[in-house]
CSV table of C-alpha atoms in Angstrom, one decimal:
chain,number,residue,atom,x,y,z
A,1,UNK,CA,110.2,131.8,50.4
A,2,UNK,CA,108.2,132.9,46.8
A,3,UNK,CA,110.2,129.4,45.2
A,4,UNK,CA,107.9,127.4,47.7
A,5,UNK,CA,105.3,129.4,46.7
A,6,UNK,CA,105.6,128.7,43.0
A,7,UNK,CA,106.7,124.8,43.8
A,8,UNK,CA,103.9,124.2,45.5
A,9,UNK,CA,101.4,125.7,42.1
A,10,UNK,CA,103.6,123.9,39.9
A,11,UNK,CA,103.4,120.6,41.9
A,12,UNK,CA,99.0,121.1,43.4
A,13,UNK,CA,98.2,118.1,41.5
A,14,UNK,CA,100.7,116.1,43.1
A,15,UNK,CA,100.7,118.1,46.7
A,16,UNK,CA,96.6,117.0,46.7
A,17,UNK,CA,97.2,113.9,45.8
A,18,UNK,CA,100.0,113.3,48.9
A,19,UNK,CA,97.7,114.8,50.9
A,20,UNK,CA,94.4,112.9,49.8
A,21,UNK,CA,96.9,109.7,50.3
A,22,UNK,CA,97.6,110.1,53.9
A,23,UNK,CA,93.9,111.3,54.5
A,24,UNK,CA,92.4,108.2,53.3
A,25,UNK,CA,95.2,106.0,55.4
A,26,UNK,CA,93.7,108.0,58.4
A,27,UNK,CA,89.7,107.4,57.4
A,28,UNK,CA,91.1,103.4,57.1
A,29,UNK,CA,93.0,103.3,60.4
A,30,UNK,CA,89.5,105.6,61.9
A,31,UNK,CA,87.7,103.0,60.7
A,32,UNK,CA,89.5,99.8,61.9
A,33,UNK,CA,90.7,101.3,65.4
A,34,UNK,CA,87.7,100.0,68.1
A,35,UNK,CA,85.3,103.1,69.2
A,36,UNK,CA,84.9,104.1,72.4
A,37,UNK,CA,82.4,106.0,74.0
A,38,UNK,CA,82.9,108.2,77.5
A,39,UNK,CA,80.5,108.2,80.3
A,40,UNK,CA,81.0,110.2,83.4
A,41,UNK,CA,79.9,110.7,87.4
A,42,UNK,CA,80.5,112.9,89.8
A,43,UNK,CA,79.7,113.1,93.4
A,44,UNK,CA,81.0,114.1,96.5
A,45,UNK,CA,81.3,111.9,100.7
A,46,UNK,CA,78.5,113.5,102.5
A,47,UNK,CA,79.0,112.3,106.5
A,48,UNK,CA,77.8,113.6,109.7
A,49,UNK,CA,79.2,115.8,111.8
A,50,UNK,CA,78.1,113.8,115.2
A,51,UNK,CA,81.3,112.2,116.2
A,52,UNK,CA,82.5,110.4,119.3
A,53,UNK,CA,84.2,113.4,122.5
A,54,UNK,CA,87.1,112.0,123.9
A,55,UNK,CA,88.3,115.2,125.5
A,56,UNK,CA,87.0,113.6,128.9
A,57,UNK,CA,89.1,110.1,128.8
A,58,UNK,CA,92.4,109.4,129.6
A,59,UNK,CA,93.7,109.0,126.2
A,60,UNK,CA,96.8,107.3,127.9
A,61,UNK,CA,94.4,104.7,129.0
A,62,UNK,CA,92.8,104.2,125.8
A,63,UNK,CA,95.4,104.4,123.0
A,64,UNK,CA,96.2,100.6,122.9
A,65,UNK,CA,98.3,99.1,120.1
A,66,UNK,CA,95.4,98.2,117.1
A,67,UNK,CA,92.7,99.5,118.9
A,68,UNK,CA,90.3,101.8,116.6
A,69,UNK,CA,91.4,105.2,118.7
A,70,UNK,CA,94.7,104.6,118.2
A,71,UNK,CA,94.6,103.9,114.3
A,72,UNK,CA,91.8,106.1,113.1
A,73,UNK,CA,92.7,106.4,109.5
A,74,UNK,CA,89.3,106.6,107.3
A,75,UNK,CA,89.1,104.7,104.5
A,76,UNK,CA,88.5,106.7,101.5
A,77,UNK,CA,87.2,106.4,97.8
A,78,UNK,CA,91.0,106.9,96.4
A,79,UNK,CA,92.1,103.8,98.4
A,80,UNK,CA,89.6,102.0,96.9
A,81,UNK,CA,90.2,103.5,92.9
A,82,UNK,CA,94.0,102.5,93.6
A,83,UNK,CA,93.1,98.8,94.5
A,84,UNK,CA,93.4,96.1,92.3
A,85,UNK,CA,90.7,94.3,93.8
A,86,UNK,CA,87.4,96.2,92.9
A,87,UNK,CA,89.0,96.2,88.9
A,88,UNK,CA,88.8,92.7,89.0
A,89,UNK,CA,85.4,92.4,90.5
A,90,UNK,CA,83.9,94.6,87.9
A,91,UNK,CA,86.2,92.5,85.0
A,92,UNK,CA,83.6,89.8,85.9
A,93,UNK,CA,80.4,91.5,86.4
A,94,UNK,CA,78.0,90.9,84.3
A,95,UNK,CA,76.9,93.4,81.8
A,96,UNK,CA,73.5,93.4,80.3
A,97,UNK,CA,74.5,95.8,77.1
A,98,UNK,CA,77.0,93.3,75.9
A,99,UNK,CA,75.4,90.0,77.3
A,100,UNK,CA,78.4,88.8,79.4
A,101,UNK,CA,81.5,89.8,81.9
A,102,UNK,CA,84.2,92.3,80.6
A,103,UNK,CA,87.0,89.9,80.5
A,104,UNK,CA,85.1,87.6,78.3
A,105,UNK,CA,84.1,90.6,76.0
A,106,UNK,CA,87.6,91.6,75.7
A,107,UNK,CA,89.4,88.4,75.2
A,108,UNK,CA,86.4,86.1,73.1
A,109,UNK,CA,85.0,89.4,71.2
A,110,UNK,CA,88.8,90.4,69.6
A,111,UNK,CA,89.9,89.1,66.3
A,112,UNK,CA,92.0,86.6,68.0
A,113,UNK,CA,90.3,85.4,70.5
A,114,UNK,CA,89.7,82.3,71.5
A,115,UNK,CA,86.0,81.2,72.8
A,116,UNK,CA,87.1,80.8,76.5
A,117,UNK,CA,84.3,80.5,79.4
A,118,UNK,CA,84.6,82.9,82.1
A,119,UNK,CA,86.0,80.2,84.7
A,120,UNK,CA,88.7,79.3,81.9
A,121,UNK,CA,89.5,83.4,82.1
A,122,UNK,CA,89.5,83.2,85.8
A,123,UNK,CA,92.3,80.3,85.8
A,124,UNK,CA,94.2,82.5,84.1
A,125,UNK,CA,96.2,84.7,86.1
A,126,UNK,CA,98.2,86.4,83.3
A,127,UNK,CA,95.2,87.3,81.6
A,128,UNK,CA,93.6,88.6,84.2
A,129,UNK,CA,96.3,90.9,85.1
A,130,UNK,CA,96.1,92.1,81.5
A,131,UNK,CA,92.7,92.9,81.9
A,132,UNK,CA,92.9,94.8,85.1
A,133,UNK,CA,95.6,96.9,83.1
A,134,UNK,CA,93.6,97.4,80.4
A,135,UNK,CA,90.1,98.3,82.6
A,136,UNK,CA,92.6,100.6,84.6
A,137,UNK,CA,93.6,102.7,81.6
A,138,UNK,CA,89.9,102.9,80.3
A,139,UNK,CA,88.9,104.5,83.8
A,140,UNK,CA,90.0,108.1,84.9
A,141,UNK,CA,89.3,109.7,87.9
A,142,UNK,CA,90.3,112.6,90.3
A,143,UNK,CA,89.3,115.0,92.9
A,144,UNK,CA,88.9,118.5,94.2
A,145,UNK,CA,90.7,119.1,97.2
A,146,UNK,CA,88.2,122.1,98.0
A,147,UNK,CA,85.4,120.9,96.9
A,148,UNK,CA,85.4,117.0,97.6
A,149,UNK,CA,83.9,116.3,94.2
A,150,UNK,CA,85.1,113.4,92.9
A,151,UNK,CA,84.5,112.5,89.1
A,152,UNK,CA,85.4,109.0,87.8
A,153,UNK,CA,84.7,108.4,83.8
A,154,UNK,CA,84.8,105.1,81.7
A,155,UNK,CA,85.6,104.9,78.0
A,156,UNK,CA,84.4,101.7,76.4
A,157,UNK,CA,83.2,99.9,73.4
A,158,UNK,CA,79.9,101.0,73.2
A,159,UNK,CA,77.4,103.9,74.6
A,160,UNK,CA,75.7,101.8,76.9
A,161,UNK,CA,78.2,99.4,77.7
A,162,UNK,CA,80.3,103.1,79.2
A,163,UNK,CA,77.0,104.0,81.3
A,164,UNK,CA,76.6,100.9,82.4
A,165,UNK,CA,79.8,100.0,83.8
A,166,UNK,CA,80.0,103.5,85.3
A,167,UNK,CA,77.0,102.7,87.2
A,168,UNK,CA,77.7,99.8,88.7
A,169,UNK,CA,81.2,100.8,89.6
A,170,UNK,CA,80.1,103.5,91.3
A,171,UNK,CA,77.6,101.2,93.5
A,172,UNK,CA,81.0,98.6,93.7
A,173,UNK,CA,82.8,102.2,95.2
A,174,UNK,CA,79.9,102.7,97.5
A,175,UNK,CA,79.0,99.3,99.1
A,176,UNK,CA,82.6,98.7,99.3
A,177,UNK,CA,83.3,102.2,101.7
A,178,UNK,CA,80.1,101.5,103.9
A,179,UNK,CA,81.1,97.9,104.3
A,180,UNK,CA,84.6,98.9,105.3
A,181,UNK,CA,83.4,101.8,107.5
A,182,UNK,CA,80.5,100.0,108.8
A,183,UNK,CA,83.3,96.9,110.2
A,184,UNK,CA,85.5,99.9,111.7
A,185,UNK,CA,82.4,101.5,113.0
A,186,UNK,CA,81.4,98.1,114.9
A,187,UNK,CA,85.4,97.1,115.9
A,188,UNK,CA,85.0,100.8,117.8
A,189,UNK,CA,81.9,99.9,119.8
A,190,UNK,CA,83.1,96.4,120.9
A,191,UNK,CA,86.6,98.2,121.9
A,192,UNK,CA,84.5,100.6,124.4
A,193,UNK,CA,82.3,97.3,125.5
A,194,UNK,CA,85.2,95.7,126.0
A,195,UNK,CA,87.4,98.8,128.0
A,196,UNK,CA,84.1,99.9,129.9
A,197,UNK,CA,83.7,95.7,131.1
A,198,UNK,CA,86.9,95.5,132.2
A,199,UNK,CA,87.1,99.0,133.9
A,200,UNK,CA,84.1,98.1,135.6
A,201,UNK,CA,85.7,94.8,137.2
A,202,UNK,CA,88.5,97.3,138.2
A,203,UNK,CA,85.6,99.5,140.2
A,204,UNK,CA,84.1,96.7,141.9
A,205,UNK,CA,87.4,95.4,143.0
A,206,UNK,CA,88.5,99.0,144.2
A,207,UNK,CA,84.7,99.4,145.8
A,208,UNK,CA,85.5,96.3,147.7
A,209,UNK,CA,88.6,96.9,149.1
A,210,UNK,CA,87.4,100.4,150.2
A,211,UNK,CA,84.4,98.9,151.7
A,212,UNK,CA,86.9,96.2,153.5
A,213,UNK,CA,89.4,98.6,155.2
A,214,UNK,CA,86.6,100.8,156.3
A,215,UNK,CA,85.0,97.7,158.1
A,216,UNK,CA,88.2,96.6,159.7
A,217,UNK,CA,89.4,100.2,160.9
A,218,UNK,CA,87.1,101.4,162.8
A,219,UNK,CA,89.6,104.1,164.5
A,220,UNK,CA,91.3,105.6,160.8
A,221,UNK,CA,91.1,109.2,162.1
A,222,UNK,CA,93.5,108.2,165.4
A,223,UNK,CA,95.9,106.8,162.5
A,224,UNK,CA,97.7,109.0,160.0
A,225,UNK,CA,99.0,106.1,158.0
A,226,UNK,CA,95.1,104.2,158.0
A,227,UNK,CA,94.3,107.9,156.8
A,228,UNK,CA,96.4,108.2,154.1
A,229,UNK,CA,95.7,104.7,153.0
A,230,UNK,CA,92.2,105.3,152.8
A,231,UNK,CA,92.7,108.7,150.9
A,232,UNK,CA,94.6,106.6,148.2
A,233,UNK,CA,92.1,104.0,148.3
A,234,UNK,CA,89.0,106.7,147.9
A,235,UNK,CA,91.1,108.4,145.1
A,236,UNK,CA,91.5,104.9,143.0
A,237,UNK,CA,88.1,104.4,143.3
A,238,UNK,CA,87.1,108.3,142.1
A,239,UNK,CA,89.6,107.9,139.3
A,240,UNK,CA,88.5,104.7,137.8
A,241,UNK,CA,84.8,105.5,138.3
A,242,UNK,CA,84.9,108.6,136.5
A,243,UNK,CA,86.8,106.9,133.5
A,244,UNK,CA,84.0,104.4,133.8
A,245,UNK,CA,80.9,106.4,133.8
A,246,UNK,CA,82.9,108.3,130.7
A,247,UNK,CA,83.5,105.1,128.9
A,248,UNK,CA,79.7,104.4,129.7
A,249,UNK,CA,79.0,107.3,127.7
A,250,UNK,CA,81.3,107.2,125.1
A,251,UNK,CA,80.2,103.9,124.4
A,252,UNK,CA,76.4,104.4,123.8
A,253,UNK,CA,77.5,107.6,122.0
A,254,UNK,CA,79.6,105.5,119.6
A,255,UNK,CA,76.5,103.2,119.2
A,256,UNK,CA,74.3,106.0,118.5
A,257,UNK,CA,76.8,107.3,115.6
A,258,UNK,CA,77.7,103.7,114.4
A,259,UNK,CA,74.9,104.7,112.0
A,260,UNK,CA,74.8,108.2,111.3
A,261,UNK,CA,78.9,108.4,110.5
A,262,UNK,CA,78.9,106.2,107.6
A,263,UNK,CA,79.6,108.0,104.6
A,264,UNK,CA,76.9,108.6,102.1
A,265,UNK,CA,78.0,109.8,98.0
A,266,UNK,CA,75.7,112.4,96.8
A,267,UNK,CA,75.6,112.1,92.9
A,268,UNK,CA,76.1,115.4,91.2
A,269,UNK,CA,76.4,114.4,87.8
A,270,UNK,CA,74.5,111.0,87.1
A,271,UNK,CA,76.3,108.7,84.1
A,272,UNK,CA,74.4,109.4,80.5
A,273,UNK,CA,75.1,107.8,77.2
A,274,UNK,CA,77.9,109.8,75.2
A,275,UNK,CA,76.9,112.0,71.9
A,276,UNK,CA,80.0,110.8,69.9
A,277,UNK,CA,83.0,108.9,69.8
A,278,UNK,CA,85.9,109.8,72.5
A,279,UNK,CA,88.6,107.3,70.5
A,280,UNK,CA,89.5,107.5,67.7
A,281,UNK,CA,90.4,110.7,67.8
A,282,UNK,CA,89.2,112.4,64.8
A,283,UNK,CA,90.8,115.9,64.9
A,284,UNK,CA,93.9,114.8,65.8
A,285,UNK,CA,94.0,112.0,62.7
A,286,UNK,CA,93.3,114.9,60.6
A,287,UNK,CA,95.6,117.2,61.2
A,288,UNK,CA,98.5,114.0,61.5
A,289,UNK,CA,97.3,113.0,58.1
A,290,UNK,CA,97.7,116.7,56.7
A,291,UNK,CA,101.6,117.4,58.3
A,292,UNK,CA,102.3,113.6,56.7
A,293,UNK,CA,101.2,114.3,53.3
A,294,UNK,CA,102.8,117.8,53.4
A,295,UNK,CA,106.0,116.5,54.7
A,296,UNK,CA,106.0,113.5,52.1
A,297,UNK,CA,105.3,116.1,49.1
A,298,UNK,CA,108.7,117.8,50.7
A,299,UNK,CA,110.6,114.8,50.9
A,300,UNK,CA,109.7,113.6,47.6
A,301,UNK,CA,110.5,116.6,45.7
A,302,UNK,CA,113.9,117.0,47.8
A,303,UNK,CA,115.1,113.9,46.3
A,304,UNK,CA,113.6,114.3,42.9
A,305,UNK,CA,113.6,117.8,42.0
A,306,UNK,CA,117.4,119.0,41.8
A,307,UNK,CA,116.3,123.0,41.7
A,308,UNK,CA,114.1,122.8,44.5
A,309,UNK,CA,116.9,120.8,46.4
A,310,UNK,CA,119.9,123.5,45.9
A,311,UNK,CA,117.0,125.9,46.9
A,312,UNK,CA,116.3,124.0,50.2
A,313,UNK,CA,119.9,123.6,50.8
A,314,UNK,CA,120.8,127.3,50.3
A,315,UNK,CA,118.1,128.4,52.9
């Protein structure tokens, strides 16, 4: 290995100069790539404990096709980050460190683009899909299964314009999950004012007929059969009042925690304006531009150079 040794003093001059090349093609494309900036949140679901007992209802009764018992699944924060929907609300947001939406940023502010109103963007399906691509590979996120923290992080244009959007996406996240949960929260009280109504008609018919037979057999202890047939109709009654008076509960319980089970996101780690640039990424162009010039210098004196060609070749 000494002949690369002694190639590479006999050829610095050159070797720099390869090197210097490739370096100042990486300061150029440094300078023309668009800077972005990273801003970052984290926080975590705080909710309350208090939740509606069932233990004391027959579920059998209850678990209805649709109804909110029988399809409790909560709607989470990762359901929301994998929707298309909130992207494209915050494409059209307006941003106060740039002066307009993102979408009209994007596509007026480039060197090609045309000066299109935000409506015009809107008409335009393909270019709003574009966007939402675009937005979705500027915004990261994930979550600790132990912990529950979430972090989500925005790299944009500009410093402010990456605090910003993180800001408001996070409010987007969090009005969106207490809407949601709220509507799910309310579909579960009407489904218990609706099961305890109609429960209740079922009592009052039972309570009726009970009352009926007892008026019009006066003599059920001389009668087996009139006894069994008011044991079943007593029974009815105790079975469906019970449920009732439990449905009675579980409903004002459910309107008691309406409220207090909506999720609330503690912020951990509020948004702040980045020190530096996330993109372009310096190092990385460096060291590229270094392993290019070196393996240029090679290539060059491979073809130029017979010696340190049969030298290569002989390796």
């Amino acid at each position: 290995m000494n002949f690369l040794l002694i190639t590479v003093r006999e050829n610095k001059i050159f070797l720099m100069k390869c090197i210097a090349f490739f370096l100042l093609i990486g300061v150029i494309v440094s300078l023309v790539l668009p800077h972005r900036y990273d801003s970052r949140i984290s926080f975590y679901t705080k909710k309350s404990e208090s939740s509606t007992n069932l233990n004391s209802l027959d579920l059998s009764q209850l678990m209805l096709a649709g109804s909110p018992i029988a399809s409790n699944h909560e709607f989470s924060i990762l359901d929301i980050l994998s929707s298309n929907d909130i992207y494209e609300t915050m494409l059209i947001k307006y941003y106060d460190s740039i002066d307009s939406s993102l979408i009209e940023f994007w596509n007026n502010e480039s060197y090609f683009g045309a000066d299109l109103s935000l409506t015009e963007l809107l008409n335009d399906r393909k270019t709003i899909n574009n966007s939402i691509l675009k937005l979705k590979s500027r915004v990261t996120f994930n979550e600790n299964r132990k912990s529950g923290l979430i972090s989500i992080a925005a790299s944009l244009e500009s410093k402010a314009l990456s605090k910003e959007f993180v800001e408001l996406f996070f409010q987007e996240i969090s009005d969106l999950l207490l809407s949601v949960n709220q509507k799910k929260s309310i579909e579960k009280v009407t489904f218990f004012e609706n099961i305890t109504f109609n429960y209740k008609n079922q009592l009052d018919l039972l309570e009726d007929e009970l009352v009926n037979f007892l008026k019009n057999n006066k003599n059920i202890d001389a009668s087996e059969l009139l006894t069994a047939e008011k044991n079943r109709l007593e029974r009815q009654v105790n079975i469906i009042s019970n449920t009732y008076f439990s449905l009675l509960k579980e409903l004002e319980m459910s309107k008691i925690n309406s409220n207090d089970n909506l999720p609330l996101l503690v912020i951990l780690d509020a948004p702040k304006e980045a020190h530096k640039k996330s993109y372009p990424p310096r190092k990385l162009i460096v060291v590229l531009s270094l392993f290019l010039g070196l393996a240029y210098f090679i290539i060059i004196l491979f073809f130029t150079n017979n010696d340190f060609r049969r030298k290569i070749t002989t390796i």
